Coordinates of C-alpha atoms and ligand atoms in Angstrom, one line a residue:
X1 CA -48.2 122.1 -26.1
X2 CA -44.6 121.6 -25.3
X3 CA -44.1 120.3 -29.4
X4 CA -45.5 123.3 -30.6
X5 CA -43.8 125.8 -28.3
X6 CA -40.6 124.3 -29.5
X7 CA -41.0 123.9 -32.8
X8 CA -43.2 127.5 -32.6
X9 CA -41.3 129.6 -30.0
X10 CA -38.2 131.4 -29.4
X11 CA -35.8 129.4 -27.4
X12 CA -36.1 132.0 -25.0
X13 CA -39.7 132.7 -23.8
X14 CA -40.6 133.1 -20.7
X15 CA -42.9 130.1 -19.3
X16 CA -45.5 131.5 -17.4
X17 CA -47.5 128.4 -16.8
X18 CA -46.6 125.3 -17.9
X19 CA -50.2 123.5 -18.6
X20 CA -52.0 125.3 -19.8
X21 CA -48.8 126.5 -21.8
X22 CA -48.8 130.7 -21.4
X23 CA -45.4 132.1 -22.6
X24 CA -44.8 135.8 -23.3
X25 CA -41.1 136.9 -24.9
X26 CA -38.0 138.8 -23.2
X27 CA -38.9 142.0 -22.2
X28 CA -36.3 144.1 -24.5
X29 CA -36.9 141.7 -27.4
X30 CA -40.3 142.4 -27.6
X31 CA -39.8 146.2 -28.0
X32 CA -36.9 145.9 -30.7
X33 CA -39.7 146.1 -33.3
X34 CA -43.1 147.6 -34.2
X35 CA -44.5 144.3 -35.5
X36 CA -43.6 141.6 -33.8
X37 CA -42.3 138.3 -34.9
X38 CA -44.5 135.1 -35.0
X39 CA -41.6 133.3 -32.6
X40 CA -42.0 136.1 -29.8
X41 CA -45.9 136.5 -29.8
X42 CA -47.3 135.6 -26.7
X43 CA -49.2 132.8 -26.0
X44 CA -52.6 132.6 -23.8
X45 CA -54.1 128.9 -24.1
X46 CA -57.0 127.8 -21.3
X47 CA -56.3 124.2 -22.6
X48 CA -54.5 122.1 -25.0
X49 CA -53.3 122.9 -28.6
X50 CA -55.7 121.1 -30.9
X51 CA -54.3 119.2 -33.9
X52 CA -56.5 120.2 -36.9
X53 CA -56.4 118.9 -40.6
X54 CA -56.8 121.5 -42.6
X55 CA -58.0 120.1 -45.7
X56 CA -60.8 118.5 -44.0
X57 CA -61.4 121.8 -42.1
X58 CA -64.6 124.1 -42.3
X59 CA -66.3 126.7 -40.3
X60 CA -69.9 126.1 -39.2
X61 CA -72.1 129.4 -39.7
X62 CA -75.3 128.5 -37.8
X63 CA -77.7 130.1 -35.3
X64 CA -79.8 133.3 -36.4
X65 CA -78.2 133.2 -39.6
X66 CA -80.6 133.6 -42.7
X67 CA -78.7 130.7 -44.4
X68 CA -76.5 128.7 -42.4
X69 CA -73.9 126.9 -43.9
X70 CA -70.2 125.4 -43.6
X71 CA -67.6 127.1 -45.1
X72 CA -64.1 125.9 -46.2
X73 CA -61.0 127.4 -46.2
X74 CA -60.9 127.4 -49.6
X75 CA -63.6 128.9 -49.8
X76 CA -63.2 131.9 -47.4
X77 CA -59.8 132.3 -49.4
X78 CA -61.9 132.6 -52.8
X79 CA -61.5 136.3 -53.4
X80 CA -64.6 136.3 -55.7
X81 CA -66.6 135.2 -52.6
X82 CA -64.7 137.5 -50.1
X83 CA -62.4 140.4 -50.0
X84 CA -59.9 139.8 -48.6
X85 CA -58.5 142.3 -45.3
X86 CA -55.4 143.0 -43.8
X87 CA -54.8 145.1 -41.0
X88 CA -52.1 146.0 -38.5
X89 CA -53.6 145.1 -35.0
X90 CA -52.4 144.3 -31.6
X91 CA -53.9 141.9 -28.8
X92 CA -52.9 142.7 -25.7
X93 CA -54.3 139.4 -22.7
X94 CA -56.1 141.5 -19.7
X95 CA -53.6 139.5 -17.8
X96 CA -50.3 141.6 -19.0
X97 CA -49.0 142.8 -15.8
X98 CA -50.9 140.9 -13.7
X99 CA -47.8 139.9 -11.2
X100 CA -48.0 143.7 -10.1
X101 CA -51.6 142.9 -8.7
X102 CA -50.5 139.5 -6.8
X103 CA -47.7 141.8 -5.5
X104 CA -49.7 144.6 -4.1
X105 CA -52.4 142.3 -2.1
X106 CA -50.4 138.8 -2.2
X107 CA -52.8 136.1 -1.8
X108 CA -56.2 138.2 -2.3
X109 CA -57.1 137.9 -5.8
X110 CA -57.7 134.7 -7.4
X111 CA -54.2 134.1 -9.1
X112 CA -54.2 130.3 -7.8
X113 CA -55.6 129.9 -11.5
X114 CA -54.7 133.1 -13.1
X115 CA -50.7 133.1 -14.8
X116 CA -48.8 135.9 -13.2
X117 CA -47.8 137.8 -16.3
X118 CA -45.2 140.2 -16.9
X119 CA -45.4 143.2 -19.2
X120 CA -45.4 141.1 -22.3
X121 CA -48.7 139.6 -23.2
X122 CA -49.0 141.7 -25.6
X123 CA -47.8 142.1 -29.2
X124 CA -48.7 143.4 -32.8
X125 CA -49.5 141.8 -36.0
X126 CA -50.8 142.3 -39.3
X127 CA -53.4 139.7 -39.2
X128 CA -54.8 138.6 -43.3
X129 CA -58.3 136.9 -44.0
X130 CA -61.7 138.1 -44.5
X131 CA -64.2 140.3 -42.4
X132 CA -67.1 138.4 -40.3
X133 CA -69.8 141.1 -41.7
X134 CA -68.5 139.8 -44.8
X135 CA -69.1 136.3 -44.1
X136 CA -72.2 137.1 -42.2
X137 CA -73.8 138.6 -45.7
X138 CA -73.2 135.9 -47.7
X139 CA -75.5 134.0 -45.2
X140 CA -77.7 136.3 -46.1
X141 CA -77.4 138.2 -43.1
X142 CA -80.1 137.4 -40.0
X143 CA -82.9 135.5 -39.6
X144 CA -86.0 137.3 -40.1
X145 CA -87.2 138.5 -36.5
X146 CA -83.9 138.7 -34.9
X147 CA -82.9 141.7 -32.8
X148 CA -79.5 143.0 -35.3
X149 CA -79.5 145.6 -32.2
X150 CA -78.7 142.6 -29.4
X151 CA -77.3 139.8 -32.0
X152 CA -73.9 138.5 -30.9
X153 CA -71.5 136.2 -33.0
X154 CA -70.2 133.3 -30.3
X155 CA -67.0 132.0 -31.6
X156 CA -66.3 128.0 -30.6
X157 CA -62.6 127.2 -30.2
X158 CA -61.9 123.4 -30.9
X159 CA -59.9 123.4 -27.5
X160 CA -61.7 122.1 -24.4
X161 CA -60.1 122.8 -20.8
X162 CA -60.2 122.1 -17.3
X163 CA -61.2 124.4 -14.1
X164 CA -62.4 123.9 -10.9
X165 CA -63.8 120.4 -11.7
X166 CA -65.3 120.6 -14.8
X167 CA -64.1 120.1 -18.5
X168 CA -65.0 123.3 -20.9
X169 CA -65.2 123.9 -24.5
X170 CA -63.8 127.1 -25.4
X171 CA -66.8 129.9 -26.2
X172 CA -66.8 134.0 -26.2
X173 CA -69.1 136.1 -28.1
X174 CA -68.7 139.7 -29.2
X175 CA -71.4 142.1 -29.8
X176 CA -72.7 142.2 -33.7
X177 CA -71.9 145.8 -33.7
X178 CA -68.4 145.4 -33.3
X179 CA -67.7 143.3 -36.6
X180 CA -70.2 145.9 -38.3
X181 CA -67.4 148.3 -39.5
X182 CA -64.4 145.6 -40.3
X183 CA -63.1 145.5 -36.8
X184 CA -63.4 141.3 -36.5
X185 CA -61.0 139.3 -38.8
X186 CA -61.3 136.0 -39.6
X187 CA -57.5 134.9 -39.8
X188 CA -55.0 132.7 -41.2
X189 CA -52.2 134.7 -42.6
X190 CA -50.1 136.0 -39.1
X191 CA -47.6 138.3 -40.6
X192 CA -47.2 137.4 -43.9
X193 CA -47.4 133.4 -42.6
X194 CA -49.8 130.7 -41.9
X195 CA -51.3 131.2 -38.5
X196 CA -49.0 129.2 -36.7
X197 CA -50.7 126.3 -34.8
X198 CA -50.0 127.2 -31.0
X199 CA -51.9 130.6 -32.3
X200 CA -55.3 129.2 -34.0
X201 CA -54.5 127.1 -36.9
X202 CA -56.4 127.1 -39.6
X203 CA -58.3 129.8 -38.5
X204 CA -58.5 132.6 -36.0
X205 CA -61.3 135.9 -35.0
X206 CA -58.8 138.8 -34.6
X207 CA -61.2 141.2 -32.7
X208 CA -59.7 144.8 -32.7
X209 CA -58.8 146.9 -29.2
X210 CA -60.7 144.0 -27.1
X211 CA -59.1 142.0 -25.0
X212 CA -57.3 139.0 -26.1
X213 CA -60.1 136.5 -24.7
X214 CA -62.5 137.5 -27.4
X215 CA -59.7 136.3 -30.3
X216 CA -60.9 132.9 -30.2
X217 CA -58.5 130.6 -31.9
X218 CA -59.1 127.2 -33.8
X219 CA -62.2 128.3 -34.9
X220 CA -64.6 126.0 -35.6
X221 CA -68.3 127.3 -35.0
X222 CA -69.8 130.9 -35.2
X223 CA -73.5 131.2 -34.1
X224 CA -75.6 134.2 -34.2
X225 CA -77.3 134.5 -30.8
X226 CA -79.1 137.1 -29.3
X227 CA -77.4 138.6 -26.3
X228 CA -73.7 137.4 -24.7
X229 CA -72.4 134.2 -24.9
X230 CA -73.5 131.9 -21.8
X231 CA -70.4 130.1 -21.9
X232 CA -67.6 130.1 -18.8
X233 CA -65.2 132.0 -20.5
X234 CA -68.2 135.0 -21.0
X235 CA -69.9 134.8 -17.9
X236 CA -67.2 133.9 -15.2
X237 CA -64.2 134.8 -16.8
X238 CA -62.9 138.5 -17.3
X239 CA -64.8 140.3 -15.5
X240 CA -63.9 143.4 -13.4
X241 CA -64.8 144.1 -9.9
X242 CA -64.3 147.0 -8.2
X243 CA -61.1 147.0 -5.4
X244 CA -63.6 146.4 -2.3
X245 CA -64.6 143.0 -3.4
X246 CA -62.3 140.4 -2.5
X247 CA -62.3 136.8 -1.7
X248 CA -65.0 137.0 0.6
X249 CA -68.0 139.0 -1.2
X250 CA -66.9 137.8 -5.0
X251 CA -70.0 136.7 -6.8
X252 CA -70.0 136.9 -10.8
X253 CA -72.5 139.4 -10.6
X254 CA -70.6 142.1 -9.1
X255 CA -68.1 142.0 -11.7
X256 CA -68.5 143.7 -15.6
X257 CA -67.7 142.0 -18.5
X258 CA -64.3 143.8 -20.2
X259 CA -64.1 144.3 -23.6
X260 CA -62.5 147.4 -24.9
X261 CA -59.1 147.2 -23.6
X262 CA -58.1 151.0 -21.8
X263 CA -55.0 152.7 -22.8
X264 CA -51.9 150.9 -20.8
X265 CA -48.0 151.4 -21.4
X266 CA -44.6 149.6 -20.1
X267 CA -41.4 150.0 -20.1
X268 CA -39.5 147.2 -21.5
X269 CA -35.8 148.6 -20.9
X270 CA -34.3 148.7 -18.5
X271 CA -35.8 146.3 -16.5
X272 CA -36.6 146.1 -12.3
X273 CA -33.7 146.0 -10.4
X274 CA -31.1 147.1 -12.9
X275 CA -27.9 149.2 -12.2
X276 CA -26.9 151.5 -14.7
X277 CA -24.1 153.5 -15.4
X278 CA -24.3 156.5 -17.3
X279 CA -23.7 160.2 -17.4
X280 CA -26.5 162.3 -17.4
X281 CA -29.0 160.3 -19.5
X282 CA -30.5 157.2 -19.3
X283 CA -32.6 155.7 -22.0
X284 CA -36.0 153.6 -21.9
X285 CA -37.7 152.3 -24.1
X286 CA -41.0 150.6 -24.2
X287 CA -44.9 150.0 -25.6
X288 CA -48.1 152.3 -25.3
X289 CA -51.4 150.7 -26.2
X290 CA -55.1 151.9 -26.5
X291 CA -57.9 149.6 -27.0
X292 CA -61.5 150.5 -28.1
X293 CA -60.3 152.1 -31.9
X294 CA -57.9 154.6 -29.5
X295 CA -54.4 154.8 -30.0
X296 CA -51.8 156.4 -27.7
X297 CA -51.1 160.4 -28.7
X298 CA -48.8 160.8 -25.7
X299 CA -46.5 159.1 -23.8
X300 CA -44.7 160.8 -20.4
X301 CA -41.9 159.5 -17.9
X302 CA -40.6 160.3 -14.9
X303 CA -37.2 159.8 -13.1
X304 CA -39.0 160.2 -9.8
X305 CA -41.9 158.6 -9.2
X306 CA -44.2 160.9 -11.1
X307 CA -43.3 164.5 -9.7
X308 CA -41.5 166.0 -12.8
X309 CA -42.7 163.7 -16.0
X310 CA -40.4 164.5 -19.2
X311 CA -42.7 163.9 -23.0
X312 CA -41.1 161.6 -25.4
X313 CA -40.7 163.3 -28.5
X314 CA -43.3 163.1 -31.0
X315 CA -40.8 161.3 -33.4
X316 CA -39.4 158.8 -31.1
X317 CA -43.4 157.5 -31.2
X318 CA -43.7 154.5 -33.9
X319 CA -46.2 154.8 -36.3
X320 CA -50.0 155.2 -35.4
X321 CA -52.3 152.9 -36.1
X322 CA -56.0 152.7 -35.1
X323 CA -55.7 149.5 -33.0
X324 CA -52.0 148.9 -32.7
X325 CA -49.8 150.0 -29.7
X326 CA -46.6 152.4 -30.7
X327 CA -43.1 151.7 -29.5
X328 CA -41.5 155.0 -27.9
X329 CA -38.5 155.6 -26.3
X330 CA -36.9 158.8 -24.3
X331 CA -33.3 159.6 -22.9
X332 CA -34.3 160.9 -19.2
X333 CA -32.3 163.3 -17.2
X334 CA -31.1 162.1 -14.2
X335 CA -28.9 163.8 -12.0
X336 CA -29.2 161.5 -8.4
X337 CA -26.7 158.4 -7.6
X338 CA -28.8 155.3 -6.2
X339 CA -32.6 154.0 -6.0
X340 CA -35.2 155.7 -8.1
X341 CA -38.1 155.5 -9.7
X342 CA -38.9 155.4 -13.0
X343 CA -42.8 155.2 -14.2
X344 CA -44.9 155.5 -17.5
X345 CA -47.9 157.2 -18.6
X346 CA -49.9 157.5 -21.3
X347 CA -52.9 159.6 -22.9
X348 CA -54.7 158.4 -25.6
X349 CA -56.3 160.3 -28.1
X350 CA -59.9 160.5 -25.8
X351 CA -57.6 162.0 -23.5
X352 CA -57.8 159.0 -21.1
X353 CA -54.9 158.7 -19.0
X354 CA -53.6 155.2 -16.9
X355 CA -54.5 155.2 -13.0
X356 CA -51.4 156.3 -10.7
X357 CA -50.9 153.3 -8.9
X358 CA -52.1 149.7 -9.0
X359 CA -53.8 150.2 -6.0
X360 CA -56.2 152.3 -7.4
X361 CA -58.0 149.5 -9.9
X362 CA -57.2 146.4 -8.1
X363 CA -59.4 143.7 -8.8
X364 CA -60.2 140.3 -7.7
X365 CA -59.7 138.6 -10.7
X366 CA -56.2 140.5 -11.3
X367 CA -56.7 141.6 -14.6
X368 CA -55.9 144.9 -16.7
X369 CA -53.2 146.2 -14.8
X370 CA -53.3 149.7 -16.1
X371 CA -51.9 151.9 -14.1
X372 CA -48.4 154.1 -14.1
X373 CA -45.9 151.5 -14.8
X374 CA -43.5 151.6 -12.0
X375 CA -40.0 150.4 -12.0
X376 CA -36.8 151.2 -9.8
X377 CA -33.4 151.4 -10.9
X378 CA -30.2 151.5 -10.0
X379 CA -28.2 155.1 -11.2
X380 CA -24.6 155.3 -10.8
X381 CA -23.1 158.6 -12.6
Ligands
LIG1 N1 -59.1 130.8 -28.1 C1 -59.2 129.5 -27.8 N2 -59.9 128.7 -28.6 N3 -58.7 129.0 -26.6 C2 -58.0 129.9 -25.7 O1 -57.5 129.4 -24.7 N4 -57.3 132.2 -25.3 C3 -57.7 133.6 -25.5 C4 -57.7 133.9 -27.0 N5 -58.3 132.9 -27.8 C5 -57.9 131.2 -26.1 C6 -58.4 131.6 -27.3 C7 -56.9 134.6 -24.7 S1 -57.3 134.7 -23.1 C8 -56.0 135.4 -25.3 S2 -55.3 136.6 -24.5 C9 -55.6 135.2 -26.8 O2 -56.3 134.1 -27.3 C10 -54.2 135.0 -26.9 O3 -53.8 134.8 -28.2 P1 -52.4 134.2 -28.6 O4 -52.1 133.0 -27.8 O5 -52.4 133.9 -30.1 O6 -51.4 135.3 -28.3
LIG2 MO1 -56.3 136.6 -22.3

């Protein structure tokens, strides 16, 4: 991995695991702009990044597919065979913020294997190729007798990895539904550029507002099954338990499968632990994210620990999209000298708000860290 993070990557990015290589950018970098660049994207990989020749590359469409088939990249390019779609859309890991969980129960959750993430696996693109239910017609749609109410579409990465023991092919599945209405990309353009290979090379599913774990990249196979994938990465991996169930009582099947991502927010300056100088003011700045097709329609923060929350003006929001965060910042009042508190929230459209402290949706697995964003700070005036 370390060739393509260096040939891939900002100089800069913060190495969160080494092998498997996960990386996510600066924290202020990452909020300078609404898209972000190819260079500070993060990067999730279970395994290795696998070399791939594009000209002898294809796509195998198989399972309950009416006619399965192999497709090309030329021929998913061919605009006469499919339009082609581009859409602004961020993927966000269920990891991003994880190290708050390992902070709040140190040693509880699983995060032997699990990277401890900051607040920056997360970032925005606008992702070009061609819809699955596109693709999925021109095989003629399903077989005849399959369930289209419980089909899936399992994506095959060309990665394999290593857990516990045993070596794993990368698989996830999504629900059928959710490529019905354009929401699952097929990808190779990654702003304006060939998907870069530490992201998917040739080609990638961008699934909109789920987590990051159902974008499989390097795709090589998609198979129309009926029910969820059976693979590892499905069936053991991202799932969410509830805060009683720890070490001790974890089994697989006390945990849900996540897939919508729930509206989450950060502030990205300043940082934990700064001092500031200032007079009166002081500015942060930082990301609000809904998954599920929501987007964030308020964003709040407080100077003291979520007593007296200030709005950030409607027009220091970026742009909305439907399933693209929106960069906001605010200059807060603050009045005291020393230690305080600063925290996020936002609402999203559904009016769902993010849980007041991390305690509150701890989970075994440590992942979506959702709550009020909490950060202390230094305030000299
Ligand atoms: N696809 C394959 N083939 N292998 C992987 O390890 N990681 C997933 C997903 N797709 C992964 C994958 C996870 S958990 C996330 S969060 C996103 O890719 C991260 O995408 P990125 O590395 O392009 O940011
Ligand atoms: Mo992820």
């Amino acid at each position: 991995s370390w060739k393509y993070v260096q040939e891939e990557k900002a100089a800069d990015m913060i190495h969160v695991l080494q092998f498997p290589y996960n990386g996510e950018p600066p924290r202020s970098r990452l909020v300078e702009t609404e898209i972000t660049n190819n260079k500070d994207f993060f990067i999730r990989n279970h395994g290795g990044v696998p070399e791939i020749d594009p000209n002898a590359y294809f796509v195998e469409l198989d399972g309950l597919v009416k006619h399965p088939q192999n497709l090309t990249l030329a021929q998913l390019q061919d605009e006469k065979l499919f339009p082609r779609q581009s859409n602004v859309v961020s993927l966000q890991c269920s990891g991003t913020r994880r190290i708050e969980q390992i902070h709040e129960y140190p040693g509880d959750g699983d995060e032997l294997i699990n990277a401890p993430w900051g607040e920056g696996a997360i970032g925005t693109a606008r992702w070009t190729g061609v819809s699955l239910r596109a693709v999925i017609e021109h095989c003629g749609g399903f077989a005849d007798g399959a369930d289209v109410d419980e089909m899936h579409m399992e994506f095959y990465g060309a990665d394999t990895y290593f857990k516990k023991g045993h070596v794993y092919n990368y698989a996830v599945s999504i629900p059928w539904r959710k490529c019905k209405y354009d929401e699952c990309l097929l990808a190779w353009e990654m702003n304006g550029q060939p998907l870069p290979k530490i992201h998917g090379f040739p080609l990638r599913a961008v699934v909109f507002g789920y987590i990051g774990a159902r974008s499989c990249k390097w795709l090589t196979r998609i198979k129309a099954i009926t029910g969820p994938s059976k693979a590892p990465v499905q069936m053991k991996e991202y799932l969410y338990y509830t805060p009683q169930i720890g070490k001790q009582n974890a089994q697989y099947s006390n945990g849900f499968s996540i897939q919508d991502m729930p509206v989450s927010s950060a502030i990205m300056t300043p940082v934990d632990k700064d001092q500031i100088v200032h007079d009166g003011f002081i500015t942060l700045r930082g990301w609000a994210y809904s998954g599920g097709g929501r987007w964030p329609e308020r964003v709040e923060v407080s100077a003291d620990g979520g007593s007296v929350w200030y709005e950030v003006p409607y027009e220091r929001l970026s742009k909305k999209y439907y399933h693209a965060w929106r960069i906001w910042s605010v200059d807060v009042p603050v009045e005291y000298e020393g230690w305080l508190e600063f925290c996020c929230r936002t609402w999203d459209n559904a009016l769902n708000t993010q849980p007041t402290y991390v305690r509150s949706a701890w989970n075994f697995d440590l992942h979506v860290t959702s709550s009020c964003h909490r950060i202390k700070i230094y305030s000299i005036n």
